[in-house]
Tab-separated table of C-alpha atoms in Angstrom:
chain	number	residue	atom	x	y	z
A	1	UNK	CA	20.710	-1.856	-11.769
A	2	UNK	CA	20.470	0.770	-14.591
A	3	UNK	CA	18.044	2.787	-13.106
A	4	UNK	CA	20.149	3.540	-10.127
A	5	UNK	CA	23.171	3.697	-12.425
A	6	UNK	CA	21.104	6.654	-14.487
A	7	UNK	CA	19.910	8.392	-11.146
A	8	UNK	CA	23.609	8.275	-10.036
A	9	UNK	CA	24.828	9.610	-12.953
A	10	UNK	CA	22.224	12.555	-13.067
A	11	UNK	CA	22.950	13.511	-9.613
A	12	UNK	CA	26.884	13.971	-9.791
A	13	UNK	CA	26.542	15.610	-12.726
A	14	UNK	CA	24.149	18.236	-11.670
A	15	UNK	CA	26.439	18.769	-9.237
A	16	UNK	CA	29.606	18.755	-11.128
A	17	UNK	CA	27.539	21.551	-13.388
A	18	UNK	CA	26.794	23.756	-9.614
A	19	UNK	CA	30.018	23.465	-8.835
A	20	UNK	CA	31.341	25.050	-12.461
A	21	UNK	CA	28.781	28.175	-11.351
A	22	UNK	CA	25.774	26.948	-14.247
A	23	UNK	CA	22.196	27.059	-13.683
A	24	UNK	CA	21.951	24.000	-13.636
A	25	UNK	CA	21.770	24.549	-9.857
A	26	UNK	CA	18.234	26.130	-10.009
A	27	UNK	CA	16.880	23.460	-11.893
A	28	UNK	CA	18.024	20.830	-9.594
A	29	UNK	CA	17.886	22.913	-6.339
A	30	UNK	CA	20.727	20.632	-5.503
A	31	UNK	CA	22.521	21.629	-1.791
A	32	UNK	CA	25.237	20.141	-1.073
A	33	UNK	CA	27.308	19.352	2.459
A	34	UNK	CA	30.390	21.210	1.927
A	35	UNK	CA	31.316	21.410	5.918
A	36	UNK	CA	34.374	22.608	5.920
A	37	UNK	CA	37.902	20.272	7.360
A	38	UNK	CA	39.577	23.592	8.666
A	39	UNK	CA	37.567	25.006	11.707
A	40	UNK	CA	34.544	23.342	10.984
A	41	UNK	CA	31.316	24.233	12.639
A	42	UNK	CA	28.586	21.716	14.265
A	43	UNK	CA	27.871	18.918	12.579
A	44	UNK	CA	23.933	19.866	12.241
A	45	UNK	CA	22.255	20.224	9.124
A	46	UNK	CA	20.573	23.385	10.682
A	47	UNK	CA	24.009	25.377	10.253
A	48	UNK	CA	23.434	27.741	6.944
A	49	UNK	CA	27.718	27.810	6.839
A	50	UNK	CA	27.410	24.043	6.122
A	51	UNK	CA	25.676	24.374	2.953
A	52	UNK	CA	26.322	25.139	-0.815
A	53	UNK	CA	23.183	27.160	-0.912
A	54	UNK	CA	24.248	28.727	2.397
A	55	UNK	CA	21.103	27.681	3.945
A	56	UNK	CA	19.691	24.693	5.334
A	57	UNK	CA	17.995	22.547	2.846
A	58	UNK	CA	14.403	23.420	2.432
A	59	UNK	CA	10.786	21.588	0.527
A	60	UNK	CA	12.160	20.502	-2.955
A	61	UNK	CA	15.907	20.479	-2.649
A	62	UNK	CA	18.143	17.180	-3.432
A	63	UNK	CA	20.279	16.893	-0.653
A	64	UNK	CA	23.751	15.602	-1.990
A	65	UNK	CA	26.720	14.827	-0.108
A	66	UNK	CA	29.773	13.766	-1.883
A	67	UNK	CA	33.521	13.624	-1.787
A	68	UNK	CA	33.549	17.540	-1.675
A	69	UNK	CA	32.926	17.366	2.312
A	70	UNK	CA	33.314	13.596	4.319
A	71	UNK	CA	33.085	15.321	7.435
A	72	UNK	CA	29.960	14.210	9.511
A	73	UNK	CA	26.478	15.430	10.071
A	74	UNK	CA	23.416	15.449	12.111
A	75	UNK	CA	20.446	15.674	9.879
A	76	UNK	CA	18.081	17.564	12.424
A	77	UNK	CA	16.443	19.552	9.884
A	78	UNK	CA	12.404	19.369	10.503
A	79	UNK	CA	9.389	20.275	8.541
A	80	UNK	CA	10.950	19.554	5.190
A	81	UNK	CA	10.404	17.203	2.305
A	82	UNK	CA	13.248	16.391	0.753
A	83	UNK	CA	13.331	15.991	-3.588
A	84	UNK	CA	16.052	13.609	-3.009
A	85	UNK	CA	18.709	12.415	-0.765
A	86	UNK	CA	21.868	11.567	-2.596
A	87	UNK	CA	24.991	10.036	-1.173
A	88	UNK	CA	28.070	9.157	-2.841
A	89	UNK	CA	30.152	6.443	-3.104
A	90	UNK	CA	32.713	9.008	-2.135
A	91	UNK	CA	30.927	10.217	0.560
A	92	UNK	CA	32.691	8.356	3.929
A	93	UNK	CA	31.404	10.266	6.889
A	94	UNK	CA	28.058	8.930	9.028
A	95	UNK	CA	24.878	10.753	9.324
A	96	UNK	CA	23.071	10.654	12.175
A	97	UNK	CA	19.012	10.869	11.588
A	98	UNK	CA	17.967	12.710	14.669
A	99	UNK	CA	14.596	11.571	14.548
A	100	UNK	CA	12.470	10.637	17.434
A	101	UNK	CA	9.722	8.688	18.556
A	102	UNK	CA	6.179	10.004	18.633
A	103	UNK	CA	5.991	12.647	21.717
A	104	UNK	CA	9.370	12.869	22.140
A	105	UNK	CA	10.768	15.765	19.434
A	106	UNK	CA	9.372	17.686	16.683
A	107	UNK	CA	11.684	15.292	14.131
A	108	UNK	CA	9.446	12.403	13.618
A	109	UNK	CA	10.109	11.492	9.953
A	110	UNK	CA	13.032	12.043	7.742
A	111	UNK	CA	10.745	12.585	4.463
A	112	UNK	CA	11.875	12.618	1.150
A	113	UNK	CA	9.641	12.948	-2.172
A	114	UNK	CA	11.931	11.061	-4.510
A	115	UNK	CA	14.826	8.762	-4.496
A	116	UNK	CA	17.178	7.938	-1.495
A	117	UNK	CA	20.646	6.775	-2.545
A	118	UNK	CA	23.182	5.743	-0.298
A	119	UNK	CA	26.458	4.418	-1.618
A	120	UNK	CA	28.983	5.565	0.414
A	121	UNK	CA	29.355	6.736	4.043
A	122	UNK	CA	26.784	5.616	6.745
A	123	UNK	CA	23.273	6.583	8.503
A	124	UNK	CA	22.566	5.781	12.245
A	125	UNK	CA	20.276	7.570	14.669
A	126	UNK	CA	21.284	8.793	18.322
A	127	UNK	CA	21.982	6.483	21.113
A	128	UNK	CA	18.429	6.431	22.594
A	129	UNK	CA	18.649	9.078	25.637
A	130	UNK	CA	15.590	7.917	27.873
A	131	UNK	CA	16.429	5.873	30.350
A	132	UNK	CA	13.295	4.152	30.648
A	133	UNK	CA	11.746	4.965	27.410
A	134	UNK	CA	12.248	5.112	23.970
A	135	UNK	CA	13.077	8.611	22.392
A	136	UNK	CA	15.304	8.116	19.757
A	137	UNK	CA	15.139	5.605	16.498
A	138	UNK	CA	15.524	5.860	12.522
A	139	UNK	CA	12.262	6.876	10.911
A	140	UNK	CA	12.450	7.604	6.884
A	141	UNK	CA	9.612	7.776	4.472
A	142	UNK	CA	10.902	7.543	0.698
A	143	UNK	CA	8.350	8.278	-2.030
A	144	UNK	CA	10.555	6.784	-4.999
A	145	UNK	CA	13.513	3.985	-4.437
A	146	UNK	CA	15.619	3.291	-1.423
A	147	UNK	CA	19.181	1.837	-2.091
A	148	UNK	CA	21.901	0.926	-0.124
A	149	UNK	CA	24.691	0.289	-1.687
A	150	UNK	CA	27.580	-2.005	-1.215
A	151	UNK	CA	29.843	0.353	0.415
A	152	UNK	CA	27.562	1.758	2.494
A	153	UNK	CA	25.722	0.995	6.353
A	154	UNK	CA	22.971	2.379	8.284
A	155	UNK	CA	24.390	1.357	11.600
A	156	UNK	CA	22.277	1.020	14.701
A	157	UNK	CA	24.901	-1.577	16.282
A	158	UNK	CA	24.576	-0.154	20.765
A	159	UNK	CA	21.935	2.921	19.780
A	160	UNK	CA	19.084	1.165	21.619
A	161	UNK	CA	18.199	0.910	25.500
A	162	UNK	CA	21.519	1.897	28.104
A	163	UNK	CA	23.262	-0.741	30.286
A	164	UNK	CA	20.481	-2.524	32.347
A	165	UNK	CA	17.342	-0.842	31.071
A	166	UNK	CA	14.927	-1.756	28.944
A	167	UNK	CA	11.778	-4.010	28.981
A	168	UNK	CA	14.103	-7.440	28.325
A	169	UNK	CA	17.183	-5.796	30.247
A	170	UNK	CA	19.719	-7.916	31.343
A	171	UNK	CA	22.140	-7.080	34.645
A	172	UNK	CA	25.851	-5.869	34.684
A	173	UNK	CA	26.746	-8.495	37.482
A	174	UNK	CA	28.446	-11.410	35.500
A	175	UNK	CA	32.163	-10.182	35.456
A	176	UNK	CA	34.203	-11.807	38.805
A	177	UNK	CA	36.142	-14.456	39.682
A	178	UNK	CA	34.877	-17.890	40.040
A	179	UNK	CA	33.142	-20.054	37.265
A	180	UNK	CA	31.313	-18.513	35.508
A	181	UNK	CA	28.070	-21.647	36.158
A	182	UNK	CA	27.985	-20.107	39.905
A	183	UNK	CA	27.683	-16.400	39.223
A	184	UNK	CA	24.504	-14.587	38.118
A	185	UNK	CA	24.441	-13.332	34.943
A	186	UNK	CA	22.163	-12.721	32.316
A	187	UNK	CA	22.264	-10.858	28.986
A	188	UNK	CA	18.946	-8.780	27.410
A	189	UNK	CA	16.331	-10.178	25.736
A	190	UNK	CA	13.844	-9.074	23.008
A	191	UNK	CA	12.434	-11.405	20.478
A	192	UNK	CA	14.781	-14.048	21.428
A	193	UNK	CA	15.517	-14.711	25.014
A	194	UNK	CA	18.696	-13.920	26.691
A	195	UNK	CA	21.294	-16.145	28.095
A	196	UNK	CA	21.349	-16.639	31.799
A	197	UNK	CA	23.335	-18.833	34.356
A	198	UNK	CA	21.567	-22.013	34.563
A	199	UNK	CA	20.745	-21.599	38.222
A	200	UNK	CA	19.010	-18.477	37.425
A	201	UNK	CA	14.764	-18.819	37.114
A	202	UNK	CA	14.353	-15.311	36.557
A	203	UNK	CA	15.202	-14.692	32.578
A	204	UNK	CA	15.139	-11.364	30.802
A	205	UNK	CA	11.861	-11.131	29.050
A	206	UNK	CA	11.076	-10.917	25.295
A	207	UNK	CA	8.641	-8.389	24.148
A	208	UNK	CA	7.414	-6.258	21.324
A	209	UNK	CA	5.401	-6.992	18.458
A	210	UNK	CA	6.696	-9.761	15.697
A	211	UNK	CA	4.731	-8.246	12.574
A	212	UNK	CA	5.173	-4.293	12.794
A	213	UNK	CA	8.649	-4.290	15.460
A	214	UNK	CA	9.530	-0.968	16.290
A	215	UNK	CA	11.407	-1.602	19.306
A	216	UNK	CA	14.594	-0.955	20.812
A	217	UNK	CA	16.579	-3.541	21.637
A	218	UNK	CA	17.101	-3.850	26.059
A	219	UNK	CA	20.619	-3.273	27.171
A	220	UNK	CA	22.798	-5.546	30.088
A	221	UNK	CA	26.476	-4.638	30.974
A	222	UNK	CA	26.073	-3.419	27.367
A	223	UNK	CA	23.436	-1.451	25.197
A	224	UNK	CA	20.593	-2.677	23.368
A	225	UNK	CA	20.344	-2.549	19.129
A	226	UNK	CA	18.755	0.687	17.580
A	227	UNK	CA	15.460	0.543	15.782
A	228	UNK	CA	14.950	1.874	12.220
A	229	UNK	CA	11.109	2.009	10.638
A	230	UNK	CA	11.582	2.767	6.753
A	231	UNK	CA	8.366	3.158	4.505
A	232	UNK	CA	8.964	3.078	0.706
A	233	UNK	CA	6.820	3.720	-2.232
A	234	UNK	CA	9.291	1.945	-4.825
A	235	UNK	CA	11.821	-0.483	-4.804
A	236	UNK	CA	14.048	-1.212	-2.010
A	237	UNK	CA	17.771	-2.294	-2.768
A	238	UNK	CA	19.983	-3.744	-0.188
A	239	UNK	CA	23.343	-4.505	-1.348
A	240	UNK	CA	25.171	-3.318	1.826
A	241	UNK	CA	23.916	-4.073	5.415
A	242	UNK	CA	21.522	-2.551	8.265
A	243	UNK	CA	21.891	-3.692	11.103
A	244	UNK	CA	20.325	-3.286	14.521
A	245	UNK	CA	22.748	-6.073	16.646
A	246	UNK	CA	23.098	-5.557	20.606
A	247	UNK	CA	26.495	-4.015	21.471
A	248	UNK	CA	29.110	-6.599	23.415
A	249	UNK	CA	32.425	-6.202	24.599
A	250	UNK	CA	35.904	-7.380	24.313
A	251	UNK	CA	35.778	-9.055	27.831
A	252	UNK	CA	35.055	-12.078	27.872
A	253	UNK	CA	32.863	-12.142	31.282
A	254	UNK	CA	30.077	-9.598	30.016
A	255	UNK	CA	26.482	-9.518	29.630
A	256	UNK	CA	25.379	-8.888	25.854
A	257	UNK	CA	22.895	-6.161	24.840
A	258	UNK	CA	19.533	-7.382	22.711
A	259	UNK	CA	18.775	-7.292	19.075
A	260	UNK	CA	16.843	-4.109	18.003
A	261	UNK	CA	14.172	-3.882	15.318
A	262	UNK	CA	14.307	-3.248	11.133
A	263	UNK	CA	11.153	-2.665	9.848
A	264	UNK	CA	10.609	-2.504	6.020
A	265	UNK	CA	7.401	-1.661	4.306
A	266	UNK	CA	8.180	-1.579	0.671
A	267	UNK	CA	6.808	-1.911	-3.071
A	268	UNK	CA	9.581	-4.178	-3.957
A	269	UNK	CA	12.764	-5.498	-2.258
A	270	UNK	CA	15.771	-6.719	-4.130
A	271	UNK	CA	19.855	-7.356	-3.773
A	272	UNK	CA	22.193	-9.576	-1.769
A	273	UNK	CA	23.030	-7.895	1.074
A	274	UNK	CA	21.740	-7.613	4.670
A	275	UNK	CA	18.938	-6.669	7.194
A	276	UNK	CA	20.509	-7.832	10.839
A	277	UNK	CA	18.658	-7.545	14.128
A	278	UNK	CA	21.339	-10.223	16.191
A	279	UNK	CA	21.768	-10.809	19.610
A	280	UNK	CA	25.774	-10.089	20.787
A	281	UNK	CA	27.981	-12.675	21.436
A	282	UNK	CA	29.666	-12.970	24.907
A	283	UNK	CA	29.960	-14.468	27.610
A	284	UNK	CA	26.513	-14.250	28.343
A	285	UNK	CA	24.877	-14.046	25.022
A	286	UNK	CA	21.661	-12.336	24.123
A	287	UNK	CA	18.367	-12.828	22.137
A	288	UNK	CA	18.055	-11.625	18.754
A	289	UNK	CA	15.751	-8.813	17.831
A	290	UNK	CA	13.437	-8.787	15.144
A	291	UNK	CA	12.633	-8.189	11.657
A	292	UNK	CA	10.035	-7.600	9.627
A	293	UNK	CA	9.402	-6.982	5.761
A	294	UNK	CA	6.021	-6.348	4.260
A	295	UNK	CA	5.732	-6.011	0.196
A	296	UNK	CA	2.953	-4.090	-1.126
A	297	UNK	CA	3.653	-4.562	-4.854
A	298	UNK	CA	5.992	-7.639	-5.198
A	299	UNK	CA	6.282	-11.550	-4.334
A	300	UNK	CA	9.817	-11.659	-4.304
A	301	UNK	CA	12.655	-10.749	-1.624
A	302	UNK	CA	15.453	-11.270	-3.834
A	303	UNK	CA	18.357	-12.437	-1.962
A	304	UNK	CA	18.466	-10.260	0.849
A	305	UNK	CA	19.999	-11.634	3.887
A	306	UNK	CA	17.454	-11.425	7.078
A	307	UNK	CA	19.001	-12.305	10.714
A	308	UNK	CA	17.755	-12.155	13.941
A	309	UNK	CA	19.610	-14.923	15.436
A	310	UNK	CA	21.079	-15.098	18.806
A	311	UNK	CA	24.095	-15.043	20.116
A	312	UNK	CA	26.381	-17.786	20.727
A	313	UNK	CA	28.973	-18.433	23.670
A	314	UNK	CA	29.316	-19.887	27.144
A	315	UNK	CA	25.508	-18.910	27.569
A	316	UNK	CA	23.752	-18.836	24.534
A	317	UNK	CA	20.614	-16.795	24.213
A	318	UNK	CA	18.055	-17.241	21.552
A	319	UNK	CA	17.094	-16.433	17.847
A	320	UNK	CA	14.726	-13.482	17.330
A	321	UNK	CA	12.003	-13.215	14.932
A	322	UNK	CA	11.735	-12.894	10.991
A	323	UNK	CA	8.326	-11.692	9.297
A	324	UNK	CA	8.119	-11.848	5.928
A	325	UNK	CA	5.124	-10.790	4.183
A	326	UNK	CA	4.493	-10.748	-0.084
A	327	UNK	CA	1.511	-8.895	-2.022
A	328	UNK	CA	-0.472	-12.352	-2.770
A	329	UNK	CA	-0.119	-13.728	1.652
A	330	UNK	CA	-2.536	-10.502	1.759
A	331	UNK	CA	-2.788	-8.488	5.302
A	332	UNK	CA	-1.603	-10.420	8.424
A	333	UNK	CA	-0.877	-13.370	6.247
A	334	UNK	CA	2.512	-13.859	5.698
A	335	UNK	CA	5.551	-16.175	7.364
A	336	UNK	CA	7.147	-15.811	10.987
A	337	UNK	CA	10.534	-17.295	10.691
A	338	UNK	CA	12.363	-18.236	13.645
A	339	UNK	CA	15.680	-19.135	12.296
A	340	UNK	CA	18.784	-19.317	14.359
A	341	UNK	CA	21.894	-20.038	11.337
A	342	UNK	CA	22.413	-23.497	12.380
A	343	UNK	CA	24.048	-22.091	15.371
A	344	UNK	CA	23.404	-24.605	18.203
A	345	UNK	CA	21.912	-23.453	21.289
A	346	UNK	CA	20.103	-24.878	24.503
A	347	UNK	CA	17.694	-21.183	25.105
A	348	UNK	CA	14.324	-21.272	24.101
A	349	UNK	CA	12.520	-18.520	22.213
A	350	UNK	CA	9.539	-17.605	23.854
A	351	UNK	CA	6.639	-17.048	21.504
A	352	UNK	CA	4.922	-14.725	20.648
A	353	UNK	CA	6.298	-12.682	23.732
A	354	UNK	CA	6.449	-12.330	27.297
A	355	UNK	CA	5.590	-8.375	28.502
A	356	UNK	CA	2.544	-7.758	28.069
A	357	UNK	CA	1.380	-10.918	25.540
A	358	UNK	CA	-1.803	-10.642	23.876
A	359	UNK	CA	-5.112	-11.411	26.425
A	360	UNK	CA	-6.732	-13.993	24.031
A	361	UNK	CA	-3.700	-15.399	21.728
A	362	UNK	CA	-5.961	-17.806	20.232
A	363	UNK	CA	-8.359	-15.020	18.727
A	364	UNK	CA	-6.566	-11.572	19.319
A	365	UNK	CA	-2.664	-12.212	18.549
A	366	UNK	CA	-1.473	-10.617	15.885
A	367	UNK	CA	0.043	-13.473	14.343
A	368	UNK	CA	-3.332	-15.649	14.463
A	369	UNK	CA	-3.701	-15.675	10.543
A	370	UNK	CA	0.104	-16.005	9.850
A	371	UNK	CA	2.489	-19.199	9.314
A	372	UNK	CA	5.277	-20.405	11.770
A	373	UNK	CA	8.435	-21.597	10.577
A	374	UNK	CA	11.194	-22.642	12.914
A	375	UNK	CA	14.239	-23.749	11.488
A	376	UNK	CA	17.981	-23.971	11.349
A	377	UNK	CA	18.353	-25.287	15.140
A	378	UNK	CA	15.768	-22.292	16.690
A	379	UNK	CA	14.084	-23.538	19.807
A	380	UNK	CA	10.538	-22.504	20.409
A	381	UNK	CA	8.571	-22.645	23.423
A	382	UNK	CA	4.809	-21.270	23.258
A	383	UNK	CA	3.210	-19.423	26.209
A	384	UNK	CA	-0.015	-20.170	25.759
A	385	UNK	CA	-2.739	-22.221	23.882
A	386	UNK	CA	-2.030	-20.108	20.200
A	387	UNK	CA	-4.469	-20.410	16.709
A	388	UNK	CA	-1.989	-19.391	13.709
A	389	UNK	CA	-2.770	-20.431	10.174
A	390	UNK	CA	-0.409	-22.873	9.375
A	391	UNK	CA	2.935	-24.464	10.963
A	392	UNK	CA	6.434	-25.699	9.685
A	393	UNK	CA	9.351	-27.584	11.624
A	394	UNK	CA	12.519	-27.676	9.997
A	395	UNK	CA	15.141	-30.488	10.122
A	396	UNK	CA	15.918	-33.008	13.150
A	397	UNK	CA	18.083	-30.413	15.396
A	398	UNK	CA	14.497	-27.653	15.436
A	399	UNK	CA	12.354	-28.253	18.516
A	400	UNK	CA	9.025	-26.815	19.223
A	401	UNK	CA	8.107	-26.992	23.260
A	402	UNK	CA	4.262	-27.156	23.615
A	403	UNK	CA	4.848	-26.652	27.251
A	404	UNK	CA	1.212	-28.247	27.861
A	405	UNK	CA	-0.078	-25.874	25.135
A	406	UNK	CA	-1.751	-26.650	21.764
């Protein structure tokens, strides 16, 4: 689009102008990464050394990172609002946003006044170090427009829960000889269930809300999805991917970790590309994660990709959940998708969730004024008698359980 064309543009060149020894510099308080190839130090943004401005970026600079330095950083930088974060399409190293959870670090917020333009490189956030908690997710709040651009990620593939922990966690004990129907394994679960043996009655359990998901997904033999919360004023453009999928491995007998959580609240949304919260794909597959996208200024969500299915193999587990919520559905109002890419599976998805469900679904679930859609071969099984304001069932292979329930 020609607005992100022009604030492209503007950016390089202010820097191009720096760089040449102008003023221009002072205008745009423009600091750029220039971490050095040849002895580099630390990757943190704290390090002065690291910097054009030889300091840390402070209130009112644009951060720009370019072809000039690809090397990596840590953006651990707190108590600073950011002009502008700009990225380059020549910018290939990752950035890891060392923000954490409420109570767990001063870094709560990556916050940034203006624009946030990534078109090259990658963000992710630190493999979450609690082993029973959460501690460490993405958390940006952008005052202007967000874009992600075709060439560029924010990666949370294996940042969330470790091996076995987690509130859906899955075990490490599939791997063995012997058929695989006989031994017990089971992958993690989140908003999608995970795959288990059949034999086995005691499933991973899905959790977390479906409307506002800010969880991480549970690991098994392998780690959980990340979780990234983003809050923008303006438009958001997704023409490249985030994703939040639950690691696997390249054995074949291995327990997949769960789906994490991407969480968009946003003016507008618009491009082709992809928000991804799937379950991984082994031999034990796990649930999806979930997703959620609330417009405050806009009806339309372009054609941006949304998945949360689950993953698909000897053991299948189950598709996550997909909120979707436009300026006119009003608060609370919008559509739950449970959509699994016609991938065919026999695991239900439990709905709304299993740890700790709401006391009085009928009156008190967050969901009771929303719409239910379950389509492209998702399997839903409620837990309980559950009030919601409207209900669609998608094509011959979509089943909906009542399990006694209304």
């Amino acid at each position: 689009p020609q607005s992100m064309k022009t604030l492209h543009t503007h950016s390089v060149l202010a820097f191009l102008l720096w760089a040449a020894g102008s003023g221009a510099h002072a205008q745009e308080n423009t600091n750029a990464w220039i971490r050095a190839a040849t002895n580099a130090p630390a990757a943190n943004a704290t390090i002065a050394t690291n910097w054009s401005l030889n300091h840390a970026p402070t209130n009112g600079e644009v951060v720009y990172l370019g072809a000039n330095s690809t090397l990596d950083m840590t953006w651990d930088v707190t108590n600073t609002v950011l002009t502008r974060w700009v990225q380059a399409e020549g910018y290939t190293g990752m950035v890891t946003v060392a923000t954490k959870y409420p109570g767990y670090g001063v870094l709560t917020n990556l916050q940034i006044a203006g624009d946030c333009v990534i078109e090259g490189g990658a963000w992710t956030h630190v493999a979450n170090a609690g082993n029973t908690v959460q501690t460490d997710w993405l958390r940006v709040t952008v005052g202007g427009d967000f874009l992600v651009n075709t060439n560029a990620i924010i990666d949370l593939l294996g940042k969330g829960y470790a091996p076995t922990k987690g509130p859906g966690a899955g075990n490490s004990t599939g791997r063995g000889g012997g058929s695989t129907s006989t031994r017990p394994g089971k992958a993690a679960s989140h908003g999608g269930r995970g795959g288990a043996t059949v034999t086995l009655t005691n499933y991973s359990l899905t959790y977390g809300p479906v409307m506002s998901p800010t969880n991480l997904g549970s690991g098994a033999e392998q780690r959980g999805g990340g979780a990234i919360f983003a809050e923008v004023q303006g438009k958001t453009r997704i023409h490249g991917v985030i994703r939040a999928d639950g690691a696997v491995q390249s054995a074949q007998e291995t327990t997949a970790g769960s789906g994490g959580s991407v969480y968009i609240v946003t003016g507008e949304i618009e491009g082709n590309g992809y928000l991804d919260a799937r379950g991984g794909s082994s031999c034990w597959s796990s649930g999806g994660g979930r997703i959620a996208v609330i417009l405050t200024n806009s009806d339309s969500f372009g054609s941006v990709n949304m998945r949360a299915y689950g993953g698909s193999d000897v053991w299948d587990g189950s598709a996550g959940t997909v909120y979707r919520e436009k300026k006119s559905d009003g608060h609370g109002q919008g559509i739950v998708h449970v959509d699994n890419g016609n991938i065919a599976v026999s695991m239900y998805t439990p709905f709304p969730w299993e740890v700790d469900p709401p006391a009085s679904p009928e009156t008190t679930s967050e969901v009771v004024h929303a719409s239910l859609t379950i389509t492209n071969r998702a399997r839903v099984a409620l837990q309980s008698h559950l009030r919601m304001r409207d209900l669609v069932v998608v094509a011959t292979n979509t089943v909906l359980n009542l399990a006694e329930n209304t």
